[in-house]
CSV table of C-alpha atoms in Angstrom, one decimal:
chain,number,residue,atom,x,y,z
A,1,MET,CA,-4.6,-38.8,-6.0
A,2,ASP,CA,-3.4,-40.1,-2.9
A,3,THR,CA,-4.3,-37.7,0.6
A,4,THR,CA,-1.3,-36.0,0.9
A,5,THR,CA,-1.6,-34.6,-2.7
A,6,THR,CA,-5.3,-33.9,-2.0
A,7,VAL,CA,-4.3,-32.3,1.3
A,8,LEU,CA,-1.9,-30.0,-0.4
A,9,LEU,CA,-4.0,-29.1,-2.8
A,10,ILE,CA,-6.8,-28.1,-0.6
A,11,ALA,CA,-4.4,-26.2,1.3
A,12,ALA,CA,-3.2,-24.3,-1.7
A,13,VAL,CA,-6.4,-23.4,-2.8
A,14,LEU,CA,-7.2,-22.0,0.0
A,15,ALA,CA,-4.9,-19.4,0.7
A,16,ALA,CA,-5.0,-18.3,-2.6
A,17,ALA,CA,-8.2,-17.9,-1.5
A,18,VAL,CA,-7.2,-15.8,1.6
A,19,LEU,CA,-4.8,-13.5,-0.4
A,20,ALA,CA,-7.3,-12.9,-2.8
A,21,VAL,CA,-9.5,-11.5,0.0
A,22,ALA,CA,-6.7,-9.5,1.5
A,23,ILE,CA,-6.3,-8.0,-1.7
A,24,VAL,CA,-9.7,-7.2,-2.5
A,25,LEU,CA,-10.0,-5.6,1.1
A,26,LEU,CA,-6.3,-3.5,0.3
A,27,VAL,CA,-7.9,-2.5,-2.9
A,28,ARG,CA,-11.3,-1.1,-0.8
A,29,LEU,CA,-8.5,0.7,1.6
A,30,VAL,CA,-6.7,2.0,-1.5
A,31,ARG,CA,-9.9,3.2,-3.4
A,32,ALA,CA,-11.7,4.5,0.4
A,33,ARG,CA,-8.5,6.8,1.1
A,34,GLN,CA,-8.6,7.9,-2.5
A,35,THR,CA,-12.5,9.0,-2.3
A,36,LEU,CA,-12.1,10.8,0.8
A,37,ARG,CA,-9.4,12.7,0.0
A,38,ARG,CA,-11.5,14.0,-3.7
A,39,ALA,CA,-14.0,14.7,-1.2
A,40,GLY,CA,-11.9,16.9,0.5
A,41,LEU,CA,-12.1,15.3,4.2
A,42,PRO,CA,-9.6,14.1,6.0
A,43,THR,CA,-8.3,10.8,5.9
A,44,GLY,CA,-7.5,10.1,8.7
A,45,PRO,CA,-4.1,9.4,10.9
A,46,ARG,CA,-2.1,8.3,7.1
A,47,TRP,CA,0.4,6.0,9.9
A,48,VAL,CA,-3.6,3.8,9.8
A,49,PHE,CA,-3.2,3.5,6.2
A,50,TRP,CA,0.4,3.3,5.9
A,51,GLY,CA,1.0,0.5,8.4
A,52,ALA,CA,-1.8,-1.7,7.1
A,53,VAL,CA,0.0,-1.5,4.2
A,54,LEU,CA,3.4,-2.3,5.2
A,55,TYR,CA,2.1,-4.9,7.1
A,56,LEU,CA,0.3,-7.0,4.2
A,57,VAL,CA,3.2,-6.6,1.9
A,58,LEU,CA,6.0,-7.1,4.5
A,59,PRO,CA,7.1,-10.7,5.3
A,60,ALA,CA,7.0,-10.1,9.1
A,61,ASP,CA,3.5,-11.0,10.6
A,62,LEU,CA,2.7,-12.5,13.6
A,63,LEU,CA,1.3,-15.4,11.6
A,64,PRO,CA,3.4,-16.7,8.7
A,65,ASP,CA,2.6,-15.8,5.2
A,66,PRO,CA,0.7,-18.5,3.8
A,67,VAL,CA,-2.2,-17.1,6.6
A,68,TYR,CA,-3.5,-14.2,5.8
A,69,LEU,CA,-5.8,-14.3,8.5
A,70,ASP,CA,-3.9,-12.0,10.7
A,71,ASP,CA,-3.0,-9.5,7.8
A,72,ILE,CA,-7.3,-9.5,7.1
A,73,GLY,CA,-7.7,-8.8,10.1
A,74,VAL,CA,-5.5,-5.3,9.6
A,75,LEU,CA,-6.9,-4.1,6.7
A,76,LEU,CA,-10.4,-4.3,8.0
A,77,LEU,CA,-9.2,-2.3,11.1
A,78,ALA,CA,-7.5,0.3,9.1
A,79,LEU,CA,-10.8,0.0,6.2
A,80,ARG,CA,-13.1,0.8,10.0
A,81,SER,CA,-10.9,3.5,11.0
A,82,LEU,CA,-11.1,5.6,7.7
A,83,ARG,CA,-14.8,5.0,6.6
A,84,SER,CA,-15.4,5.8,10.9
A,85,GLY,CA,-14.6,9.3,10.2
A,86,PRO,CA,-15.9,12.0,8.6
A,87,THR,CA,-19.3,11.2,6.3
A,88,LEU,CA,-19.9,11.9,2.7
A,89,PRO,CA,-22.3,14.3,1.7
A,90,THR,CA,-25.6,13.3,0.5
A,91,ASP,CA,-27.0,16.2,-1.1
A,92,GLY,CA,-24.6,17.2,-3.1
A,93,THR,CA,-22.8,19.6,-1.6
A,94,LYS,CA,-19.7,19.8,0.7
A,95,SER,CA,-20.4,20.9,4.0
């Protein structure tokens, strides 16, 4: 293999790894929202959740789509905002 092929292969592997991280964060965001809703707790503003999902899916980004770092940042902020809200009761009773 020549150096161009090697560089392209490494870039493709890195892009796939970053995309996998973005998908894992999206799944965690959806599960966190479902857990909060099942517990009867407010999930915060809906626009935070849907905005993060749309930012990941839509092609208009701050950085081009092969670089998912901005998408990961938006998903992490949305996940943090959902989790920093109400806390789940630990003794098995609803408060």
